[in-house]
Short mmCIF file of N, CA and C in Angstrom, two decimals:
data_model
loop_
_atom_site.label_atom_id
_atom_site.label_comp_id
_atom_site.label_asym_id
_atom_site.label_seq_id
_atom_site.Cartn_x
_atom_site.Cartn_y
_atom_site.Cartn_z
N MET A 1 -30.28 102.58 241.76
CA MET A 1 -30.74 102.31 240.60
C MET A 1 -31.57 102.95 239.94
N ASN A 2 -31.55 103.96 238.84
CA ASN A 2 -32.80 104.57 238.55
C ASN A 2 -33.41 103.96 237.51
N GLN A 3 -34.72 103.71 237.54
CA GLN A 3 -35.64 103.27 236.65
C GLN A 3 -35.74 103.75 235.54
N ILE A 4 -35.98 102.85 234.43
CA ILE A 4 -36.28 103.77 232.98
C ILE A 4 -37.83 103.97 232.90
N LEU A 5 -38.76 103.31 233.21
CA LEU A 5 -39.80 103.61 233.20
C LEU A 5 -40.12 104.26 234.70
N VAL A 6 -40.91 105.25 234.76
CA VAL A 6 -42.09 105.82 236.10
C VAL A 6 -42.97 104.87 236.26
N PRO A 7 -43.22 104.18 237.45
CA PRO A 7 -44.39 103.41 237.71
C PRO A 7 -45.79 104.45 237.80
N LYS A 8 -46.91 103.77 237.40
CA LYS A 8 -48.26 104.36 237.03
C LYS A 8 -48.87 105.00 238.73
N GLY A 9 -49.06 106.00 238.73
CA GLY A 9 -49.50 106.69 239.84
C GLY A 9 -48.36 107.36 240.74
N CYS A 10 -47.08 107.58 239.97
CA CYS A 10 -45.92 108.39 240.71
C CYS A 10 -45.82 110.02 239.26
N TYR A 11 -45.57 110.89 240.20
CA TYR A 11 -45.41 112.05 239.28
C TYR A 11 -44.31 112.17 238.16
N GLY A 12 -44.88 111.98 236.87
CA GLY A 12 -44.33 112.16 235.60
C GLY A 12 -44.21 111.02 235.00
N PHE A 13 -45.21 110.16 235.25
CA PHE A 13 -45.36 108.97 234.74
C PHE A 13 -45.95 109.32 233.08
N LEU A 14 -47.11 110.44 233.00
CA LEU A 14 -47.40 110.47 231.14
C LEU A 14 -46.44 111.06 230.46
N ASP A 15 -45.28 111.66 231.18
CA ASP A 15 -44.25 112.56 230.26
C ASP A 15 -43.07 111.22 229.89
N ASN A 16 -43.07 110.25 230.81
CA ASN A 16 -42.20 109.29 230.89
C ASN A 16 -42.64 108.27 229.82
N ARG A 17 -44.23 108.03 229.66
CA ARG A 17 -44.51 107.42 228.78
C ARG A 17 -44.86 107.98 227.44
N LYS A 18 -44.90 109.17 227.19
CA LYS A 18 -44.70 109.54 226.41
C LYS A 18 -43.60 109.35 225.25
N ILE A 19 -42.25 109.61 225.99
CA ILE A 19 -41.08 108.94 225.30
C ILE A 19 -40.95 107.68 225.04
N TYR A 20 -41.27 106.83 225.97
CA TYR A 20 -41.56 104.96 225.58
C TYR A 20 -42.20 105.05 224.46
N THR A 21 -43.34 105.61 224.56
CA THR A 21 -43.97 104.83 223.88
C THR A 21 -43.79 105.65 221.84
N ILE A 22 -42.81 106.95 222.08
CA ILE A 22 -42.82 107.67 220.90
C ILE A 22 -41.35 106.18 220.17
N LEU A 23 -40.58 106.25 221.38
CA LEU A 23 -39.40 105.34 220.58
C LEU A 23 -40.07 104.22 220.77
N ARG A 24 -40.66 103.34 221.16
CA ARG A 24 -41.20 101.82 220.66
C ARG A 24 -41.92 102.05 219.40
N THR A 25 -42.43 103.10 219.21
CA THR A 25 -43.30 103.11 217.88
C THR A 25 -42.38 103.34 216.59
N VAL A 26 -41.48 104.32 217.11
CA VAL A 26 -40.49 104.31 216.14
C VAL A 26 -39.57 103.33 215.65
N PHE A 27 -39.17 102.47 216.85
CA PHE A 27 -38.69 101.25 216.50
C PHE A 27 -39.45 99.90 215.78
N PHE A 28 -40.51 100.04 215.89
CA PHE A 28 -41.22 98.76 215.30
C PHE A 28 -41.34 99.24 214.14
N PHE A 29 -41.76 100.88 214.03
CA PHE A 29 -41.94 101.09 212.25
C PHE A 29 -40.47 100.63 211.65
N ALA A 30 -39.31 101.04 212.13
CA ALA A 30 -38.07 101.06 211.50
C ALA A 30 -37.46 99.31 211.22
N VAL A 31 -38.07 98.30 211.98
CA VAL A 31 -37.76 97.01 211.98
C VAL A 31 -38.89 96.78 210.64
N SER A 32 -40.42 97.09 210.67
CA SER A 32 -40.84 96.62 209.53
C SER A 32 -40.47 97.15 208.21
N VAL A 33 -39.90 98.65 208.31
CA VAL A 33 -39.46 99.36 206.87
C VAL A 33 -38.25 98.54 206.87
N SER A 34 -37.08 97.92 207.40
CA SER A 34 -35.67 97.58 207.31
C SER A 34 -36.16 96.38 206.66
N LEU A 35 -37.37 95.43 207.20
CA LEU A 35 -37.38 94.16 206.64
C LEU A 35 -38.10 94.10 205.10
N TYR A 36 -38.71 94.89 204.62
CA TYR A 36 -39.25 95.30 203.68
C TYR A 36 -38.31 95.77 202.78
N ILE A 37 -37.23 96.63 202.94
CA ILE A 37 -36.32 97.03 202.18
C ILE A 37 -35.44 95.88 201.94
N ALA A 38 -34.93 95.28 203.37
CA ALA A 38 -33.96 94.08 202.84
C ALA A 38 -34.55 92.88 202.10
N GLY A 39 -35.97 92.66 201.71
CA GLY A 39 -36.66 91.72 201.18
C GLY A 39 -36.39 92.25 199.28
N ILE A 40 -37.09 93.29 199.55
CA ILE A 40 -36.75 94.16 198.11
C ILE A 40 -34.99 94.11 197.52
N VAL A 41 -34.29 94.24 198.32
CA VAL A 41 -32.71 93.94 198.20
C VAL A 41 -31.99 93.14 197.94
N LYS A 42 -32.61 91.87 198.58
CA LYS A 42 -32.24 90.38 198.45
C LYS A 42 -32.72 90.08 196.94
N THR A 43 -34.04 90.01 196.63
CA THR A 43 -34.94 89.66 195.55
C THR A 43 -34.89 90.20 194.65
N GLY A 44 -34.80 91.51 194.71
CA GLY A 44 -35.21 92.58 193.52
C GLY A 44 -36.71 92.87 193.22
N SER A 45 -37.68 92.25 194.19
CA SER A 45 -38.95 92.83 193.99
C SER A 45 -39.46 92.40 195.34
N ASN A 46 -40.48 93.06 195.48
CA ASN A 46 -41.51 92.97 196.99
C ASN A 46 -42.18 91.58 196.93
N ARG A 47 -42.32 90.83 196.27
CA ARG A 47 -43.11 89.49 196.27
C ARG A 47 -41.91 88.67 196.69
N ASN A 48 -41.83 88.67 198.04
CA ASN A 48 -41.24 87.77 198.70
C ASN A 48 -41.60 87.33 200.39
N LEU A 49 -41.15 86.76 200.83
CA LEU A 49 -41.66 86.21 202.48
C LEU A 49 -41.49 87.80 203.43
N LEU A 50 -40.30 88.26 203.16
CA LEU A 50 -39.79 89.43 204.20
C LEU A 50 -40.52 90.38 203.90
N THR A 51 -41.76 90.40 202.33
CA THR A 51 -42.63 91.61 202.90
C THR A 51 -44.02 91.02 203.52
N ILE A 52 -44.14 90.00 203.79
CA ILE A 52 -45.14 89.48 204.17
C ILE A 52 -44.83 89.47 205.87
N VAL A 53 -43.89 89.38 206.23
CA VAL A 53 -43.39 89.68 207.71
C VAL A 53 -43.28 91.20 207.82
N ALA A 54 -42.50 91.88 207.17
CA ALA A 54 -42.82 93.10 207.18
C ALA A 54 -43.95 94.08 207.50
N VAL A 55 -44.79 93.30 206.69
CA VAL A 55 -46.59 93.77 206.74
C VAL A 55 -47.27 93.46 208.35
N LEU A 56 -46.94 92.11 208.41
CA LEU A 56 -47.29 91.68 209.78
C LEU A 56 -46.68 92.28 210.83
N CYS A 57 -45.41 93.03 210.76
CA CYS A 57 -44.82 93.62 211.78
C CYS A 57 -45.26 95.05 212.11
N CYS A 58 -45.97 95.70 211.30
CA CYS A 58 -46.75 96.54 211.28
C CYS A 58 -47.68 96.59 212.29
N LEU A 59 -48.36 95.84 212.55
CA LEU A 59 -49.49 95.24 213.16
C LEU A 59 -49.05 95.99 214.74
N PRO A 60 -47.81 95.33 215.41
CA PRO A 60 -48.01 95.86 216.56
C PRO A 60 -47.10 97.36 216.56
N ALA A 61 -46.53 97.98 215.34
CA ALA A 61 -46.21 99.18 215.33
C ALA A 61 -47.45 100.02 215.28
N CYS A 62 -48.38 99.86 214.61
CA CYS A 62 -49.79 100.75 214.69
C CYS A 62 -50.53 100.13 216.06
N LYS A 63 -50.19 99.36 216.79
CA LYS A 63 -51.12 99.20 217.95
C LYS A 63 -50.38 100.50 219.07
N SER A 64 -48.85 100.40 218.76
CA SER A 64 -48.07 101.50 219.53
C SER A 64 -48.28 102.64 219.19
N ALA A 65 -48.26 102.48 217.83
CA ALA A 65 -48.86 104.22 217.24
C ALA A 65 -50.24 104.70 218.21
N VAL A 66 -50.70 104.01 218.31
CA VAL A 66 -52.17 104.54 218.68
C VAL A 66 -51.99 104.93 220.28
N ASN A 67 -51.42 104.11 221.05
CA ASN A 67 -51.07 103.96 222.53
C ASN A 67 -50.44 105.49 222.33
N CYS A 68 -49.38 105.63 221.46
CA CYS A 68 -48.71 106.73 221.62
C CYS A 68 -49.38 108.29 221.32
N ILE A 69 -50.17 108.13 220.57
CA ILE A 69 -50.99 109.32 220.36
C ILE A 69 -52.03 109.65 221.56
N LEU A 70 -52.48 108.44 222.45
CA LEU A 70 -53.18 108.21 223.98
C LEU A 70 -52.39 109.47 224.60
N PHE A 71 -51.26 108.94 224.85
CA PHE A 71 -50.26 109.26 225.56
C PHE A 71 -49.73 110.95 225.19
N LEU A 72 -49.50 111.20 223.94
CA LEU A 72 -49.40 112.85 223.67
C LEU A 72 -50.60 113.47 224.22
N ARG A 73 -51.76 112.81 223.65
CA ARG A 73 -52.48 113.76 224.01
C ARG A 73 -53.24 114.18 225.34
N ALA A 74 -52.47 113.64 226.28
CA ALA A 74 -52.48 113.41 227.92
C ALA A 74 -51.43 114.55 228.43
N ARG A 75 -52.02 114.90 229.54
CA ARG A 75 -51.25 115.93 230.00
C ARG A 75 -51.31 115.62 231.55
N GLY A 76 -50.11 115.21 232.30
CA GLY A 76 -49.61 115.17 233.90
C GLY A 76 -49.81 116.59 234.70
N CYS A 77 -49.71 116.46 235.48
CA CYS A 77 -49.67 117.15 236.82
C CYS A 77 -48.41 118.64 236.66
N SER A 78 -49.07 119.43 236.95
CA SER A 78 -48.00 120.84 236.85
C SER A 78 -46.95 120.83 237.53
N GLU A 79 -45.55 121.34 237.29
CA GLU A 79 -44.54 121.34 238.58
C GLU A 79 -45.11 121.94 239.42
N GLY A 80 -45.77 123.18 239.40
CA GLY A 80 -46.13 124.12 240.18
C GLY A 80 -47.14 123.28 241.32
N LEU A 81 -47.95 122.79 240.81
CA LEU A 81 -49.06 121.83 241.93
C LEU A 81 -47.92 120.90 242.18
N HIS A 82 -47.63 120.32 241.94
CA HIS A 82 -46.32 119.11 242.27
C HIS A 82 -45.64 119.39 243.76
N GLN A 83 -45.41 120.68 243.28
CA GLN A 83 -44.58 121.34 244.66
C GLN A 83 -45.56 121.28 245.64
N LYS A 84 -46.56 121.91 245.43
CA LYS A 84 -47.38 122.15 246.57
C LYS A 84 -48.35 120.84 246.99
N LEU A 85 -47.86 119.70 246.58
CA LEU A 85 -48.72 118.30 246.71
C LEU A 85 -47.18 117.57 247.66
N THR A 86 -46.38 118.10 247.60
CA THR A 86 -44.89 117.07 248.15
C THR A 86 -45.36 116.84 249.61
N VAL A 87 -46.09 117.94 249.79
CA VAL A 87 -46.09 118.12 251.69
C VAL A 87 -46.90 116.59 251.75
N TYR A 88 -48.05 116.22 251.09
CA TYR A 88 -48.71 114.76 251.08
C TYR A 88 -48.45 113.69 251.18
N ASP A 89 -47.64 113.63 250.32
CA ASP A 89 -47.32 112.26 249.67
C ASP A 89 -46.50 111.37 250.86
N ASP A 90 -46.05 112.05 251.97
CA ASP A 90 -45.50 110.98 253.31
C ASP A 90 -46.33 110.75 253.92
N ASN A 91 -47.53 111.31 253.67
CA ASN A 91 -48.42 111.67 255.16
C ASN A 91 -48.88 110.01 255.47
N ALA A 92 -49.26 109.67 256.77
CA ALA A 92 -49.38 108.14 257.24
C ALA A 92 -50.59 108.04 256.57
N GLY A 93 -51.31 107.00 255.89
CA GLY A 93 -52.49 106.71 255.80
C GLY A 93 -53.36 107.56 254.72
N LEU A 94 -52.55 108.38 254.25
CA LEU A 94 -52.99 109.28 252.77
C LEU A 94 -52.32 108.98 251.51
N MET A 95 -53.19 107.98 250.95
CA MET A 95 -52.40 107.48 249.66
C MET A 95 -52.79 108.36 248.40
N THR A 96 -51.28 108.90 247.83
CA THR A 96 -51.45 109.88 246.75
C THR A 96 -50.97 109.33 245.16
N PHE A 97 -51.71 109.79 244.60
CA PHE A 97 -51.36 109.48 242.93
C PHE A 97 -50.95 110.46 242.12
N TYR A 98 -50.44 110.72 241.28
CA TYR A 98 -50.24 111.52 240.15
C TYR A 98 -50.68 110.92 238.59
N ASP A 99 -50.84 111.87 238.20
CA ASP A 99 -51.11 111.71 236.72
C ASP A 99 -51.88 110.81 236.13
N LEU A 100 -53.25 110.49 236.60
CA LEU A 100 -54.12 109.42 236.49
C LEU A 100 -55.30 110.25 235.18
N TYR A 101 -54.83 109.39 233.88
CA TYR A 101 -55.96 110.17 232.98
C TYR A 101 -57.13 108.97 232.55
N PHE A 102 -58.18 108.94 232.83
CA PHE A 102 -59.52 107.98 233.09
C PHE A 102 -60.36 108.53 231.51
N THR A 103 -60.32 107.13 230.80
CA THR A 103 -61.14 107.53 229.98
C THR A 103 -62.72 106.59 229.78
N SER A 104 -63.20 107.33 228.74
CA SER A 104 -64.78 106.35 228.77
C SER A 104 -64.97 106.62 227.33
N TYR A 105 -66.02 106.34 227.33
CA TYR A 105 -66.64 106.21 225.92
C TYR A 105 -67.02 107.86 225.32
N GLN A 106 -67.54 108.42 226.02
CA GLN A 106 -67.82 109.96 225.89
C GLN A 106 -66.90 110.83 225.97
N LYS A 107 -66.13 110.92 227.11
CA LYS A 107 -65.30 112.15 227.45
C LYS A 107 -63.92 111.47 228.19
N ASN A 108 -62.76 112.28 228.18
CA ASN A 108 -61.63 111.73 228.89
C ASN A 108 -61.60 112.46 229.95
N TYR A 109 -60.94 112.36 231.10
CA TYR A 109 -60.78 112.91 232.55
C TYR A 109 -59.43 113.05 233.06
N PRO A 110 -58.59 113.86 232.69
CA PRO A 110 -57.23 114.02 233.23
C PRO A 110 -57.41 114.49 234.66
N ILE A 111 -56.90 113.78 235.62
CA ILE A 111 -56.81 113.97 236.86
C ILE A 111 -55.31 114.30 236.98
N SER A 112 -54.93 114.91 237.68
CA SER A 112 -53.57 115.71 237.96
C SER A 112 -53.20 114.77 239.42
N HIS A 113 -54.00 114.95 240.48
CA HIS A 113 -53.34 114.14 241.73
C HIS A 113 -54.82 113.70 242.19
N MET A 114 -54.66 112.37 242.89
CA MET A 114 -55.69 112.14 243.49
C MET A 114 -55.34 111.47 244.87
N ALA A 115 -56.12 111.62 245.91
CA ALA A 115 -55.58 111.07 247.52
C ALA A 115 -56.86 110.07 247.78
N LEU A 116 -56.27 108.92 248.48
CA LEU A 116 -57.27 107.98 249.06
C LEU A 116 -57.01 108.19 250.73
N LYS A 117 -57.92 108.10 251.46
CA LYS A 117 -58.44 107.99 252.91
C LYS A 117 -59.12 107.19 253.47
N GLY A 118 -59.20 106.11 253.61
CA GLY A 118 -60.24 105.86 254.50
C GLY A 118 -61.37 105.60 252.97
N GLY A 119 -62.92 105.81 253.42
CA GLY A 119 -63.49 105.62 252.30
C GLY A 119 -63.81 106.84 251.41
N ILE A 120 -62.99 108.06 251.70
CA ILE A 120 -63.07 109.18 250.80
C ILE A 120 -61.43 109.12 249.52
N LEU A 121 -61.91 109.62 248.87
CA LEU A 121 -61.01 109.53 247.07
C LEU A 121 -61.71 111.23 246.66
N CYS A 122 -60.44 111.82 246.43
CA CYS A 122 -60.39 113.22 245.99
C CYS A 122 -59.23 113.35 245.27
N GLY A 123 -59.37 114.42 243.78
CA GLY A 123 -58.76 114.38 243.30
C GLY A 123 -58.59 115.71 242.56
N ILE A 124 -57.69 116.37 241.88
CA ILE A 124 -58.14 117.42 240.98
C ILE A 124 -57.83 117.48 239.76
N THR A 125 -58.39 118.03 238.90
CA THR A 125 -58.06 118.68 237.85
C THR A 125 -57.81 119.70 237.13
N GLU A 126 -56.81 119.94 236.56
CA GLU A 126 -55.94 121.13 236.03
C GLU A 126 -56.73 121.51 234.72
N ASN A 127 -57.32 120.60 234.00
CA ASN A 127 -57.93 121.02 232.62
C ASN A 127 -59.32 121.76 232.81
N PRO A 128 -59.21 122.85 232.25
CA PRO A 128 -60.27 123.59 232.12
C PRO A 128 -61.73 122.91 231.41
N ALA A 129 -61.19 122.34 230.46
CA ALA A 129 -62.14 121.15 229.94
C ALA A 129 -62.94 120.29 230.52
N CYS A 130 -62.23 119.88 231.54
CA CYS A 130 -62.83 118.60 232.19
C CYS A 130 -63.82 119.06 233.35
N SER A 131 -65.19 118.43 233.06
CA SER A 131 -66.15 118.61 234.00
C SER A 131 -65.98 117.56 235.31
N CYS A 132 -65.81 118.19 236.75
CA CYS A 132 -65.32 117.70 237.69
C CYS A 132 -66.36 116.61 238.02
N ASP A 133 -67.94 117.10 237.99
CA ASP A 133 -69.24 116.53 237.84
C ASP A 133 -69.25 115.29 237.31
N GLU A 134 -68.96 115.24 235.76
CA GLU A 134 -68.91 114.06 234.82
C GLU A 134 -67.56 113.31 235.67
N ALA A 135 -66.80 113.54 236.19
CA ALA A 135 -65.46 112.73 236.50
C ALA A 135 -65.84 111.99 237.88
N ARG A 136 -66.56 112.68 238.64
CA ARG A 136 -67.35 111.85 240.05
C ARG A 136 -67.85 111.15 239.54
N LYS A 137 -69.28 111.21 238.76
CA LYS A 137 -69.93 110.18 238.20
C LYS A 137 -69.10 108.96 237.90
N HIS A 138 -68.31 109.30 236.92
CA HIS A 138 -67.66 108.22 235.98
C HIS A 138 -66.78 107.11 237.27
N LEU A 139 -66.25 107.74 237.88
CA LEU A 139 -65.60 106.75 239.05
C LEU A 139 -66.32 106.44 239.95
N GLU A 140 -67.52 106.92 240.19
CA GLU A 140 -68.60 106.30 241.22
C GLU A 140 -69.02 104.95 240.64
N GLN A 141 -69.51 105.26 239.31
CA GLN A 141 -70.19 104.47 238.34
C GLN A 141 -69.26 103.00 238.25
N MET A 142 -67.72 103.44 238.02
CA MET A 142 -66.61 102.44 237.94
C MET A 142 -66.59 101.56 239.29
N LEU A 143 -66.59 102.39 240.42
CA LEU A 143 -66.61 101.59 241.69
C LEU A 143 -67.58 100.87 241.94
N SER A 144 -68.44 101.37 241.37
CA SER A 144 -70.24 100.14 241.81
C SER A 144 -70.19 99.07 241.01
N GLN A 145 -69.24 99.55 239.77
CA GLN A 145 -69.53 98.08 238.76
C GLN A 145 -68.51 97.09 239.52
N GLU A 146 -67.48 97.72 240.02
CA GLU A 146 -66.25 96.76 240.71
C GLU A 146 -66.86 96.23 242.42
N GLY A 147 -68.21 96.56 242.64
CA GLY A 147 -68.73 95.90 243.70
C GLY A 147 -68.08 96.79 245.03
N ILE A 148 -67.49 97.97 244.69
CA ILE A 148 -67.05 98.62 245.60
C ILE A 148 -67.69 99.62 246.23
N LYS A 149 -68.30 99.58 247.36
CA LYS A 149 -69.11 100.40 247.97
C LYS A 149 -68.76 101.55 248.98
N ASN A 150 -69.79 102.53 249.39
CA ASN A 150 -69.10 103.77 250.83
C ASN A 150 -67.96 104.13 250.22
N VAL A 151 -67.85 104.81 249.08
CA VAL A 151 -66.10 105.69 248.84
C VAL A 151 -67.10 106.81 248.37
N THR A 152 -66.58 107.91 248.93
CA THR A 152 -67.00 109.11 248.49
C THR A 152 -66.16 109.66 247.79
N VAL A 153 -66.52 110.61 246.28
CA VAL A 153 -65.47 110.46 245.43
C VAL A 153 -65.64 112.35 244.94
N ASN A 154 -64.65 113.17 245.32
CA ASN A 154 -64.77 114.56 245.17
C ASN A 154 -64.03 114.93 244.62
N ILE A 155 -64.27 115.80 243.08
CA ILE A 155 -63.46 116.40 242.12
C ILE A 155 -63.10 117.48 242.07
N PHE A 156 -61.84 118.13 242.21
CA PHE A 156 -62.08 119.48 242.25
C PHE A 156 -61.02 119.89 240.96
N SER A 157 -61.41 121.45 241.00
CA SER A 157 -61.04 121.93 239.61
C SER A 157 -60.11 123.45 240.59
N GLN A 158 -60.34 123.63 241.31
CA GLN A 158 -59.91 125.03 242.06
C GLN A 158 -58.74 124.66 242.72
N GLU A 159 -57.48 124.95 242.66
CA GLU A 159 -56.55 124.55 243.46
C GLU A 159 -56.32 124.57 245.17
N SER A 160 -56.99 125.87 245.33
CA SER A 160 -57.22 126.64 247.05
C SER A 160 -57.93 125.25 247.88
N GLU A 161 -59.12 125.06 247.23
CA GLU A 161 -60.20 123.85 247.87
C GLU A 161 -59.54 122.48 247.52
N TYR A 162 -58.80 122.07 246.63
CA TYR A 162 -58.30 121.03 246.76
C TYR A 162 -57.40 120.72 247.98
N LEU A 163 -56.66 121.95 247.95
CA LEU A 163 -55.36 121.82 248.95
C LEU A 163 -56.20 122.05 250.49
N ASP A 164 -57.39 122.76 250.55
CA ASP A 164 -57.72 122.46 251.96
C ASP A 164 -58.66 121.44 252.49
N ARG A 165 -59.24 120.54 250.98
CA ARG A 165 -59.94 119.37 251.36
C ARG A 165 -58.39 118.36 252.19
N LEU A 166 -57.45 118.67 250.93
CA LEU A 166 -56.31 117.12 251.47
C LEU A 166 -55.51 117.70 252.62
N SER A 167 -55.45 119.07 253.30
CA SER A 167 -54.97 119.04 254.74
C SER A 167 -56.13 118.76 255.75
N ARG A 168 -57.65 119.11 255.43
CA ARG A 168 -58.39 118.41 256.57
C ARG A 168 -58.43 116.72 256.33
N LEU A 169 -58.12 116.28 255.31
CA LEU A 169 -57.86 114.81 255.18
C LEU A 169 -56.96 114.56 255.70
N SER A 170 -56.04 114.79 255.89
CA SER A 170 -54.62 114.24 256.27
C SER A 170 -54.78 114.34 257.92
N LEU A 171 -55.36 115.36 258.50
CA LEU A 171 -55.54 115.22 259.86
C LEU A 171 -56.61 114.11 260.41
N MET A 172 -57.62 114.08 259.39
CA MET A 172 -58.44 112.76 260.10
C MET A 172 -57.83 111.30 260.42
N ASP A 173 -58.72 111.24 261.34
CA ASP A 173 -58.20 109.73 262.02
C ASP A 173 -59.31 108.76 261.42
N GLU A 174 -58.89 108.28 260.47
CA GLU A 174 -59.77 107.22 259.50
C GLU A 174 -59.23 106.26 259.06
N ALA A 175 -59.77 104.97 259.39
CA ALA A 175 -59.01 103.59 259.14
C ALA A 175 -59.21 103.40 257.99
N ASP A 176 -58.20 102.48 257.02
CA ASP A 176 -58.06 102.24 255.75
C ASP A 176 -59.54 101.61 255.26
N HIS A 177 -60.03 101.56 254.34
CA HIS A 177 -61.28 101.28 253.52
C HIS A 177 -60.96 100.08 253.27
N ARG A 178 -61.95 98.65 253.72
CA ARG A 178 -61.25 97.51 253.62
C ARG A 178 -61.35 96.72 252.37
N GLU A 179 -61.41 97.55 251.07
CA GLU A 179 -61.25 97.34 250.12
C GLU A 179 -60.13 98.19 249.39
N LYS A 180 -59.45 98.70 250.04
CA LYS A 180 -58.32 99.22 249.60
C LYS A 180 -57.56 99.19 248.16
N GLU A 181 -56.95 97.89 248.17
CA GLU A 181 -56.29 97.43 247.37
C GLU A 181 -57.37 97.31 246.20
N GLY A 182 -58.54 96.89 246.39
CA GLY A 182 -59.28 97.19 245.06
C GLY A 182 -59.51 98.24 244.47
N ILE A 183 -59.90 99.29 245.20
CA ILE A 183 -59.96 100.60 244.77
C ILE A 183 -58.60 101.20 243.90
N VAL A 184 -57.44 100.94 244.47
CA VAL A 184 -55.98 101.32 244.21
C VAL A 184 -55.90 100.48 242.33
N SER A 185 -56.53 99.19 242.68
CA SER A 185 -56.20 98.32 241.36
C SER A 185 -57.34 98.86 240.60
N LEU A 186 -58.15 99.25 240.85
CA LEU A 186 -59.33 99.82 239.74
C LEU A 186 -58.98 101.29 239.43
N LEU A 187 -58.25 102.10 240.04
CA LEU A 187 -57.66 103.58 239.53
C LEU A 187 -56.66 103.26 238.46
N TYR A 188 -55.80 101.87 238.59
CA TYR A 188 -54.81 101.93 237.94
C TYR A 188 -55.48 100.97 236.40
N SER A 189 -56.65 100.52 236.69
CA SER A 189 -56.72 99.46 235.24
C SER A 189 -57.55 100.55 234.67
N ILE A 190 -58.52 101.50 234.97
CA ILE A 190 -59.31 102.44 234.74
C ILE A 190 -58.59 103.54 233.66
N SER A 191 -57.49 103.60 233.85
CA SER A 191 -56.32 104.88 233.45
C SER A 191 -55.50 104.80 232.61
N LEU A 192 -55.13 105.56 231.84
CA LEU A 192 -53.86 105.34 230.89
C LEU A 192 -52.64 105.08 231.59
#
């Protein structure tokens, strides 16, 4: 059975959520407008209980609109890079994540792909405006705030360097990090 929503960390997550949030936002605003119009048609004035309900329905609609704007700005992994990375998706011991868009107070860090093996977390950004060093520092700070230690974070902007790093990482014989689930949970919780 096909899933309607692509799970976080899978290829196509951001594109899927763009469509979902657009449809959800349109639906919420349509409900609000239809309640408002129904109140006016029924009573001949906007001074009725349905107007209050319509205004209250704007709250989740506006929250959904903000979410929609965030997803519309985010770009996921390109198809060309995805084709090159599928080799590493089923590699034993190497956990891979697609379409992670990390946000902070100062900047956003669009990471197209990340891989985790042992205590090594590496990723690639396809956005030239994204600073690899700042993204690395942000992730290291988030890991340390969660009390997760002994994790090396590397963010690449060059495709050839990242693919080389992934091939070396897949050949390494390294045991899982003792807080592997905590790292994965953190990556999912601090990204869109």
